[in-house]
Short mmCIF file of C-alpha atoms in Angstrom, two decimals:
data_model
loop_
_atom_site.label_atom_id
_atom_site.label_comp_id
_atom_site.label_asym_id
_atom_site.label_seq_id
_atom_site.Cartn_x
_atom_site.Cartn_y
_atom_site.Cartn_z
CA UNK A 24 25.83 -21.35 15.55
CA UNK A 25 25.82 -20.63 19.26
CA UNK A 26 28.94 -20.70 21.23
CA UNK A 27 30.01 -23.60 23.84
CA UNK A 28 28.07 -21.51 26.72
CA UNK A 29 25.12 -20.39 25.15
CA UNK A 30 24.57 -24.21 23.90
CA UNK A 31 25.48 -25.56 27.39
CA UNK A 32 22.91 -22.94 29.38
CA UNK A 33 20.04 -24.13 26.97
CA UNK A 34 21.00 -27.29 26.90
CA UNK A 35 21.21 -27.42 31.09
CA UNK A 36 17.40 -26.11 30.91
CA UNK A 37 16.51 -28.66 28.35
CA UNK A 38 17.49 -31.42 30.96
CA UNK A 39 15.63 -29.92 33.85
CA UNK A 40 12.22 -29.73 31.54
CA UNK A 41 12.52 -25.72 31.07
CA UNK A 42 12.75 -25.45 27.08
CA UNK A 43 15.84 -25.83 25.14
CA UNK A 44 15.10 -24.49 21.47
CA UNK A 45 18.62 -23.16 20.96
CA UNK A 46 19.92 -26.22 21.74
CA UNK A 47 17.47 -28.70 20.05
CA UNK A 48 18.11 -26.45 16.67
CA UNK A 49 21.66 -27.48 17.13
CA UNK A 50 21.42 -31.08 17.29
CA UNK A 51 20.69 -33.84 14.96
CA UNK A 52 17.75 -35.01 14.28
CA UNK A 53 17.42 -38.43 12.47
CA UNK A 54 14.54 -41.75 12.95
CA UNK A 55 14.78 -40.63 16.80
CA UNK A 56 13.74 -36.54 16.87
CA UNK A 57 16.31 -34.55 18.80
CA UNK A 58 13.46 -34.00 21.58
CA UNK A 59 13.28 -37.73 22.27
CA UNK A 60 17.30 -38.15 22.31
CA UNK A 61 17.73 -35.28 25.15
CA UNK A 62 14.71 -36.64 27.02
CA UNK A 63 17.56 -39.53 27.93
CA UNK A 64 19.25 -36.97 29.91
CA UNK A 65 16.65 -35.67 31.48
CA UNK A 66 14.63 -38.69 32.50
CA UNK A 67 18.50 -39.43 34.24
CA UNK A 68 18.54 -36.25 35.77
CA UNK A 69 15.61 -36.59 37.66
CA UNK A 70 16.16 -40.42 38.58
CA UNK A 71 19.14 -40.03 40.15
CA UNK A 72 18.68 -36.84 42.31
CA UNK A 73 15.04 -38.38 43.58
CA UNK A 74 16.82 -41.40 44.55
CA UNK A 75 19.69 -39.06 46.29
CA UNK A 76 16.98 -37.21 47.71
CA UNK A 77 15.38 -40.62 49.21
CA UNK A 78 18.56 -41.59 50.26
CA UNK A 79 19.22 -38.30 51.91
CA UNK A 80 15.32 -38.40 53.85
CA UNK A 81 14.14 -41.88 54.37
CA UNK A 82 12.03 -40.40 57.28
CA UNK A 83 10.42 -37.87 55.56
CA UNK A 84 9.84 -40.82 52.52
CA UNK A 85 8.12 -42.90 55.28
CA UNK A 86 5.95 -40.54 56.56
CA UNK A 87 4.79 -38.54 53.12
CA UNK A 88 4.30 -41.77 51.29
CA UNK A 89 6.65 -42.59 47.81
CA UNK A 90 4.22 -41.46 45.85
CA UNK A 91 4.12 -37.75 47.23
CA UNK A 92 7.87 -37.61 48.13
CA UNK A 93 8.68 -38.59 44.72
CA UNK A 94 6.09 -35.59 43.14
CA UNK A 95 7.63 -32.95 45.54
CA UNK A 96 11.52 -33.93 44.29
CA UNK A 97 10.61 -34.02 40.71
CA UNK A 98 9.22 -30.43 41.36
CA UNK A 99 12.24 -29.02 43.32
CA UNK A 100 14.35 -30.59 41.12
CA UNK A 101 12.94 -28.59 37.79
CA UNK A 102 12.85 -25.39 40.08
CA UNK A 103 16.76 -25.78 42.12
CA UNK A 104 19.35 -27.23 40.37
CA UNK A 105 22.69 -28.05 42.57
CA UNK A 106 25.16 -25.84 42.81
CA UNK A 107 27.81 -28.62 43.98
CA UNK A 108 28.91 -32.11 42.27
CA UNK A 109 27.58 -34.42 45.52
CA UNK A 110 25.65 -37.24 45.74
CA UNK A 111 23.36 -34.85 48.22
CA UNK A 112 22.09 -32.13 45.97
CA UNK A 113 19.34 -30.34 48.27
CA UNK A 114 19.85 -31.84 51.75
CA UNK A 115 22.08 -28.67 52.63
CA UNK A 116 19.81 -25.86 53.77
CA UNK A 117 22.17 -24.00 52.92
CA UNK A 118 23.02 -22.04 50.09
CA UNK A 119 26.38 -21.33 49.02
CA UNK A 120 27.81 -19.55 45.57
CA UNK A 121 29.77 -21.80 43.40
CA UNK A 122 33.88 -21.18 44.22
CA UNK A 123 35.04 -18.70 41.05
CA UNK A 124 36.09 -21.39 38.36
CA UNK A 125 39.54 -21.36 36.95
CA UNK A 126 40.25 -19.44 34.18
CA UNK A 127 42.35 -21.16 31.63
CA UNK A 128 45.71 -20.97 31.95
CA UNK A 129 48.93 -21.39 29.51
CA UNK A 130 50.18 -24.75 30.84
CA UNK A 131 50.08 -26.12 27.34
CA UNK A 132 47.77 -24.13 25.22
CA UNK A 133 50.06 -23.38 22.48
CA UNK A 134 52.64 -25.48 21.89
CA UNK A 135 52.37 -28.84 21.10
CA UNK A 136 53.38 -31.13 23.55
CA UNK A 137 55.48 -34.83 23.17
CA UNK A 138 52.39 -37.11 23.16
CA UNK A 139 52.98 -39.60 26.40
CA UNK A 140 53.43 -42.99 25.83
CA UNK A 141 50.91 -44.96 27.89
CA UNK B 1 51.28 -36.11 51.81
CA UNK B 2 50.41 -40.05 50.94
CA UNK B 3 51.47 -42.23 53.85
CA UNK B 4 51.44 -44.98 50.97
CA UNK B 5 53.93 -46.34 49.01
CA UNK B 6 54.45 -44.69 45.36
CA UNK B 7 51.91 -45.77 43.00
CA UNK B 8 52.08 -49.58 41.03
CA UNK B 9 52.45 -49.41 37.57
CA UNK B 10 49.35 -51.27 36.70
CA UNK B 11 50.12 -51.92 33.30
CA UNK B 12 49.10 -55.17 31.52
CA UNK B 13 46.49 -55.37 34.63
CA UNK B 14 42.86 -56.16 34.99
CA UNK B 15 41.12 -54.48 37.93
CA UNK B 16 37.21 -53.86 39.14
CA UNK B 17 35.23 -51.12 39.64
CA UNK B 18 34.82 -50.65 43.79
CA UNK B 19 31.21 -50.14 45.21
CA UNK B 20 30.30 -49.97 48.27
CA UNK B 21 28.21 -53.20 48.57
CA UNK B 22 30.96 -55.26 47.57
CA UNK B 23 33.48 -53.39 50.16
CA UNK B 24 32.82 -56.15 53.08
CA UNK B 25 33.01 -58.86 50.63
CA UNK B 26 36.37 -57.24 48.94
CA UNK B 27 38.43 -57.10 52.55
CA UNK B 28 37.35 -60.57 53.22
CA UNK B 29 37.61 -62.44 49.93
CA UNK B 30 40.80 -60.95 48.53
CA UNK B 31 40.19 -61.33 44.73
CA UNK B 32 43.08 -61.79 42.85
CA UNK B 33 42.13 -58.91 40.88
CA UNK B 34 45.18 -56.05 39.25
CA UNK B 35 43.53 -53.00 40.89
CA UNK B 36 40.67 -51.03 41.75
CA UNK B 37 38.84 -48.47 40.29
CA UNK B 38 36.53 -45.78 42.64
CA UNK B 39 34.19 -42.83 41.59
CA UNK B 40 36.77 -39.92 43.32
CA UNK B 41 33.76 -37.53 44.02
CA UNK B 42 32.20 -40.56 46.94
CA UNK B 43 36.20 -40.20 48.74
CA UNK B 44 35.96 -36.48 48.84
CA UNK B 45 33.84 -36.05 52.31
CA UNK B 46 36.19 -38.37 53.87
CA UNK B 47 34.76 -40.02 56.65
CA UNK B 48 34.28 -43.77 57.20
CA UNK B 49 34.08 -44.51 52.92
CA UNK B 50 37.44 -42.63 52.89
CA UNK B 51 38.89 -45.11 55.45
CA UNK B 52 37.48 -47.73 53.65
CA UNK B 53 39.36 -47.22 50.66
CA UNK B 54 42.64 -46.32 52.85
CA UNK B 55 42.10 -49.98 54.06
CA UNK B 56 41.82 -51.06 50.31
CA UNK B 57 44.35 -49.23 48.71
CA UNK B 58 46.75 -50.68 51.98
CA UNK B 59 46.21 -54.55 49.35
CA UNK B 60 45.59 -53.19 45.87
CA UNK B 61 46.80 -49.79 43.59
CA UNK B 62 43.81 -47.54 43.45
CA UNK B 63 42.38 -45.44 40.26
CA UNK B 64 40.26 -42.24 40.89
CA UNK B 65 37.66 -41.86 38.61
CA UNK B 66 36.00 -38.49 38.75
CA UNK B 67 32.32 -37.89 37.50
CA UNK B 68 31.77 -34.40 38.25
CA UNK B 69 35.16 -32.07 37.45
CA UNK B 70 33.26 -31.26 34.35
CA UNK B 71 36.13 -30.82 31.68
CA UNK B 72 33.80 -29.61 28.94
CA UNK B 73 32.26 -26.37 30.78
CA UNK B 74 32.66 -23.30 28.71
CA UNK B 75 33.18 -21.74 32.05
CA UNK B 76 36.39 -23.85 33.53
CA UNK B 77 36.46 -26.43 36.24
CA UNK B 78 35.52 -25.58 39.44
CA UNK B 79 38.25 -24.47 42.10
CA UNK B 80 36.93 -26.10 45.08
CA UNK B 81 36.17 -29.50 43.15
CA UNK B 82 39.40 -29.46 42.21
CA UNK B 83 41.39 -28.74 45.26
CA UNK B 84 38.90 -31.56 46.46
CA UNK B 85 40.25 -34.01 43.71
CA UNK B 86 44.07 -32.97 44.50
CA UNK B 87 43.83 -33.56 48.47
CA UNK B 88 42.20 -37.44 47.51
CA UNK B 89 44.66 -37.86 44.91
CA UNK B 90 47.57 -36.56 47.38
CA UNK B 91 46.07 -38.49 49.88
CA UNK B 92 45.95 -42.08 47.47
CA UNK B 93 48.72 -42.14 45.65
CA UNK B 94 46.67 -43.33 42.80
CA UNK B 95 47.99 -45.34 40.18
CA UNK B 96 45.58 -43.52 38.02
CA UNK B 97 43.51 -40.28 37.60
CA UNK B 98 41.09 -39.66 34.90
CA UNK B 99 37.52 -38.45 34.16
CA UNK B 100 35.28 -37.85 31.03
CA UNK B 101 34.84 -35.74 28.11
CA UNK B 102 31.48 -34.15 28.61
CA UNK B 103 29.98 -31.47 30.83
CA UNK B 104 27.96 -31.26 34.18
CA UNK B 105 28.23 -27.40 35.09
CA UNK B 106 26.49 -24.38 33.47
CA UNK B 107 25.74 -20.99 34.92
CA UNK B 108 26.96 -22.12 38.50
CA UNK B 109 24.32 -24.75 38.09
CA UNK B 110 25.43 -28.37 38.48
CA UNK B 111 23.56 -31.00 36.62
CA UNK B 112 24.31 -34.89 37.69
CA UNK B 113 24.91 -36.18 34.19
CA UNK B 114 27.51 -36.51 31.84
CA UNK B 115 26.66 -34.11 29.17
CA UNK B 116 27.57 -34.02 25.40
CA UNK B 117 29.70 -31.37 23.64
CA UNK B 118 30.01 -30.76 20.19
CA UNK B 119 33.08 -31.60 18.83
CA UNK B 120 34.20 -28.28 17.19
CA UNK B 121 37.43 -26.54 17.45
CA UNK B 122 35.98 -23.67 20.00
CA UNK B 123 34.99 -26.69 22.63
CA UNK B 124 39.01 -28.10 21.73
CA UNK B 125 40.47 -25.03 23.60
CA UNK B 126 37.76 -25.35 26.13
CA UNK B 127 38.38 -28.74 27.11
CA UNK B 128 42.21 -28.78 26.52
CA UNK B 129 42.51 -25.54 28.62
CA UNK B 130 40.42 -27.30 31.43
CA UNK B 131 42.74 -30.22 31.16
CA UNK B 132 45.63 -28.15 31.47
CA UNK B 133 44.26 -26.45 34.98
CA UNK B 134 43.97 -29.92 36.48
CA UNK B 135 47.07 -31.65 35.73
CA UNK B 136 49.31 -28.53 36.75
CA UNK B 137 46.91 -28.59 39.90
CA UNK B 138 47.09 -32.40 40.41
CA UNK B 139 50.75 -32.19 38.73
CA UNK B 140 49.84 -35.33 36.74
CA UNK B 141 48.49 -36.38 33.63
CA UNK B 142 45.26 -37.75 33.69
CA UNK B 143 43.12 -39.72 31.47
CA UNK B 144 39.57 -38.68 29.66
CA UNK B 145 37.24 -41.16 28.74
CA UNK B 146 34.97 -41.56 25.58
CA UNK B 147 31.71 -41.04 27.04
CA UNK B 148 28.17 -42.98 25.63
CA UNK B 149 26.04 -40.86 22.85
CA UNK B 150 22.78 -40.60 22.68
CA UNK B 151 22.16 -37.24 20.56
CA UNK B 152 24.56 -35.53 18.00
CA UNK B 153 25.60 -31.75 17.04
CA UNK B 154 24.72 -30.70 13.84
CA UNK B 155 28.02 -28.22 13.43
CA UNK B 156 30.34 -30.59 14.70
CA UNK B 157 33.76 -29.86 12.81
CA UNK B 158 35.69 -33.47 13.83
CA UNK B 159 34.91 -37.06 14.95
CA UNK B 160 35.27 -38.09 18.71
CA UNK B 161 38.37 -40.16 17.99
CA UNK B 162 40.31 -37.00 16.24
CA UNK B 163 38.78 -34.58 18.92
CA UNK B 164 40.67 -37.11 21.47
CA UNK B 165 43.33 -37.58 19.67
CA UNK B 166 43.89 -33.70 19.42
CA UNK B 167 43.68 -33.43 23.28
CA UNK B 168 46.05 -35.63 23.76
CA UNK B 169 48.44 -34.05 21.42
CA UNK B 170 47.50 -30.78 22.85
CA UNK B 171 47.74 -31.36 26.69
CA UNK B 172 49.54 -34.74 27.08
CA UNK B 173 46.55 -36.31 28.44
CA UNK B 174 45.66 -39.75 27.77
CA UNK B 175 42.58 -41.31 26.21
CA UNK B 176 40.94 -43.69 28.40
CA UNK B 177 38.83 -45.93 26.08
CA UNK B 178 35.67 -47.24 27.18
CA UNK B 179 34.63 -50.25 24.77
CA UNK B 180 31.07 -50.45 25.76
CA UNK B 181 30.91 -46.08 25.46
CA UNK B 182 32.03 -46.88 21.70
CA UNK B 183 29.87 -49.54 21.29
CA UNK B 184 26.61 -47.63 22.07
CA UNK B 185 27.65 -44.07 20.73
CA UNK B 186 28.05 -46.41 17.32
CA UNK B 187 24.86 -48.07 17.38
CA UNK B 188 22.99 -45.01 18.87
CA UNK B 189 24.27 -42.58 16.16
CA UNK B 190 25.82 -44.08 13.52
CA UNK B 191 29.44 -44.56 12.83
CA UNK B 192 32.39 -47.30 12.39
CA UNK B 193 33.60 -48.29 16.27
CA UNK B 194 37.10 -49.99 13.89
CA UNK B 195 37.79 -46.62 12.38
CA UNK B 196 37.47 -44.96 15.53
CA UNK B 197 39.79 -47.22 16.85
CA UNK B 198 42.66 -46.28 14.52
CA UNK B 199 42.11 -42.85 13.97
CA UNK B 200 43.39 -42.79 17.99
CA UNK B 201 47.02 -42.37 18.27
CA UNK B 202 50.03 -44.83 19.51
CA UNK B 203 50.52 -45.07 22.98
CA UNK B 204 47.39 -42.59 23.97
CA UNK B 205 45.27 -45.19 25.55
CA UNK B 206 45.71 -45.46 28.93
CA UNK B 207 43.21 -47.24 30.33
CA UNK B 208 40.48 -49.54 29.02
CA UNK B 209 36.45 -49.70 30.32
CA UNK B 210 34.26 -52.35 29.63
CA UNK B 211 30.61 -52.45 31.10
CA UNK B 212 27.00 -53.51 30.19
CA UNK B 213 24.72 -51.96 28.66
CA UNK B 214 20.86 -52.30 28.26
CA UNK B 215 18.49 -51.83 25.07
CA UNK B 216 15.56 -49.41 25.30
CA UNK B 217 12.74 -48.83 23.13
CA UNK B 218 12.31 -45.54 21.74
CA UNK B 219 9.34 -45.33 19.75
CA UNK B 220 9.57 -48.61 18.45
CA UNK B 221 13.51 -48.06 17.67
CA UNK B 222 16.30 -49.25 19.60
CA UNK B 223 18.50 -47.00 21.88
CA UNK B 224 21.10 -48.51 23.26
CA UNK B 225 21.85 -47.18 27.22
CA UNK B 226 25.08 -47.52 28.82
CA UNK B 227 23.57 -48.12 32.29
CA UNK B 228 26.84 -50.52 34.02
CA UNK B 229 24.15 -52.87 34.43
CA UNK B 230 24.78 -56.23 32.90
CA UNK B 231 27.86 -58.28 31.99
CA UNK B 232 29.72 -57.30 29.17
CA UNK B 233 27.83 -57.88 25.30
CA UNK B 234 30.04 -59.95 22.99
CA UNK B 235 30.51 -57.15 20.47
CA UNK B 236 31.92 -55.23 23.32
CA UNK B 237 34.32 -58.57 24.14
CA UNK B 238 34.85 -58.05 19.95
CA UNK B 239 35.99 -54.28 20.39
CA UNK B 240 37.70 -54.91 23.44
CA UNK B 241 40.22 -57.75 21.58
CA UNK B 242 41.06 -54.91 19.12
CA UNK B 243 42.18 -52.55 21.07
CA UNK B 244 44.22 -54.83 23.18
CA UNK B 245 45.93 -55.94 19.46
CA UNK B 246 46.79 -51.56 19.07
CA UNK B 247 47.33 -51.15 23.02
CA UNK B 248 48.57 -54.88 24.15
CA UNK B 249 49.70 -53.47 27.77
CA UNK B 250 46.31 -50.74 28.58
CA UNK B 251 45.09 -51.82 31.95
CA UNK B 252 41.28 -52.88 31.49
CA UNK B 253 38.64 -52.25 34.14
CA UNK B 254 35.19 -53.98 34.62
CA UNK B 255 32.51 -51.09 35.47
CA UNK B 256 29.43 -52.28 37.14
CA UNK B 257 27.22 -49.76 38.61
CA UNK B 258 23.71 -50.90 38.83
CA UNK B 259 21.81 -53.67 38.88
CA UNK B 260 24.85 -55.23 41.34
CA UNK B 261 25.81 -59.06 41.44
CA UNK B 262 27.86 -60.59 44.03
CA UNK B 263 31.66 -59.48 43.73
CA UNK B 264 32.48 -62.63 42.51
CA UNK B 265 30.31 -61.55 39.00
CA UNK B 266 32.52 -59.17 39.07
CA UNK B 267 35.90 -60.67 39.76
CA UNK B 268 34.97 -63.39 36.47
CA UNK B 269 34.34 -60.40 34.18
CA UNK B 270 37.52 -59.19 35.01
CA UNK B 271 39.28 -63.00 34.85
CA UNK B 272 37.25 -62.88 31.18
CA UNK B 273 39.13 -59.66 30.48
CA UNK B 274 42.42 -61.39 31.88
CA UNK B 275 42.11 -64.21 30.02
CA UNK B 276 41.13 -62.42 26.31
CA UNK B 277 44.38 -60.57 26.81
CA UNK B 278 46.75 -63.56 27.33
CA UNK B 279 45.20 -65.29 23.73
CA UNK B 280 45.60 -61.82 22.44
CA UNK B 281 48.93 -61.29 23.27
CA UNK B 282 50.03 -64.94 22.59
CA UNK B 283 48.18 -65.33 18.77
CA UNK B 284 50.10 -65.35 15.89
CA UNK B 285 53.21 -66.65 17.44
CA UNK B 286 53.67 -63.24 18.94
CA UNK B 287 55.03 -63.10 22.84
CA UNK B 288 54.60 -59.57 24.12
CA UNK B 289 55.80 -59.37 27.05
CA UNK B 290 54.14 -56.44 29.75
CA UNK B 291 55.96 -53.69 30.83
#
């Protein structure tokens, strides 16, 4: 079985459209193929960064015309994914490493801790 | 440092998801509704939105619901997100803080989705040790939410409901339990929504969703979409009642993302939700009283 990582790369290039036979072999298949169930994701993917990207260059929408606006996000979409959780994926021209994610720490790894009552 | 009051116990309350099309209606209507609930990554630019919900959270108890902290990434949360979500959450005194089991960040890369793990005991350490980072960042416990299903892993070594119910045993977390998630995940992949139900433990359920959903066609087969579109389907209503019977005093929350009505839609969902927990809590003779 692939670990958490390798599952979550191929599965992050099955959403953008780039191939994702690791992960496909790891998921269910049943009356709806495995293929069909991750195209949900990635028909999301795109929908919502085109309309962030719309939202982000009404202008440029205006003056290309929907039609080739939306062709030219779908495209840089599949080629540049984000590299920050905002609501304005690509309208930074700038380009900026991700910030060094936490490693995990021993808050409460180990022990078991009282459950809280909600 | 919050220059508001400490948070409101918002127990036993009914509250609304805030959007921003309903923001001008919300300051000038003043629904009688328990709280509101935002989307914490819209807050974290600040700006005028930001002083909108400084203005709201002057009249109501706030919740921040985060979208993008990513608590399933094999490769930990991200330290600038997080310092983002600390600042709002200093900044709000929020009555609540939670966010979803899934996954938007691989390889540096973020993708705008909630993502599905499987539910095995490697992502368990994963996702309790990102839990752990956040709430001794945030020094809080937060809440994770069930997400909505549309595929399944093959090696998965638990169900959802023990995988939760782990976490919370694990980190202290609670389990905030979106009806209409349950719902679809059920119908899109199988599975009993009642046994899921009580395989969660006492007192972990801290919070309560309900949303719409739509139906899609998928070759001729139904798949069921949680989209926060629609009012709330009457088997959701159905799952809803029973988890008020296990959690009587879980404040509930009316999602609705897309597809927007006026505010006052949304204000009667929520007076729906009100009203379903008074019969609960009065049937059978029994009086529970809220905390």
């Amino acid at each position: 079985m692939p670990s958490l990582r390798e599952l979550q790369t191929d599965m992050a290039r099955g959403v953008r459209g780039l191939g994702a036979e690791l992960a496909l072999d790891a998921m269910r298949s049943d009356e709806i193929a495995a293929a069909r169930r991750l195209q949900v994701y990635r028909n999301h993917y795109y929908v919502t960064l085109v309309e962030s990207l719309e939202a982000a260059f009404p202008v440029v929408r205006r003056l290309v015309g929907e039609g080739f606006f939306r062709q030219v996000a779908r495209r840089s979409a599949r080629m540049r994914c984000s590299v920050r959780s905002s609501t304005w994926p690509f309208s930074s021209a700038r380009a900026y490493s991700p910030s060094p994610c936490l490693a995990p720490c021993s808050f409460t790894t180990s022990s078991q801790v009282p459950l809280r009552n909600w | 440092m919050s220059s508001f009051p400490p948070p409101r116990d918002v127990r036993g309350e009914t509250g609304i998801g805030l959007r921003a099309p309903h923001v001008a209606a919300l300051m000038s209507e003043r629904p009688a509704v328990g709280f509101l609930e935002v989307h914490s990554e819209n807050y974290m630019g600040g700006g005028a939105p930001l002083r909108q919900l400084e203005a709201a959270r002057r009249e109501w108890p706030i919740s921040l619901h985060g979208v993008g902290l990513s608590l399933g990434s094999a490769e930990g949360v991200d330290a600038r997100h997080l310092a983002r979500l600390a600042s709002l959450a200093e900044r709000m005194a929020p009555s609540l803080v939670s966010e979803h089991l899934s996954w938007s960040v691989a390889g540096g890369a973020y993708l705008n989705d909630l993502l599905p793990l499987p539910c095995t005991a490697e992502s368990l350490t994963v996702v309790a040790d990102n839990i752990a980072v956040t709430q001794d960042w945030l020094r809080r416990p937060i809440l994770v939410e069930n997400p909505s299903a549309y595929l399944a892993f093959a090696h998965a070594e638990m169900g959802e409901a023990e995988f939760l119910a782990a976490l919370a045993r694990r980190t202290g977390c609670g389990i905030l339990l979106d009806v209409n998630n349950l719902y679809v995940s059920a119908r899109n992949l199988g599975g009993d929504p009642q046994a899921y139900l009580a395989a969660l433990p006492d007192g972990a359920v801290g919070e309560i969703h309900l949303a719409g959903h739509a139906v899609n066609d998928v070759d001729g087969l139904p798949l069921l979409i949680d989209d926060h579109g629609s009012r709330v389907a009457a088997p959701v209503w159905t799952l809803f009642e029973a988890a008020l019977r296990r959690w009587p005093d879980a404040p509930a929350l009316v999602e609705w993302d897309s597809n927007l009505p006026p505010l006052s839609t949304l204000v009667d969902e929520a007076a729906e939700a009100h009203r379903r927990r008074h019969t609960i809590r009065h049937e059978g003779g029994h009086h529970a009283i809220a905390a």
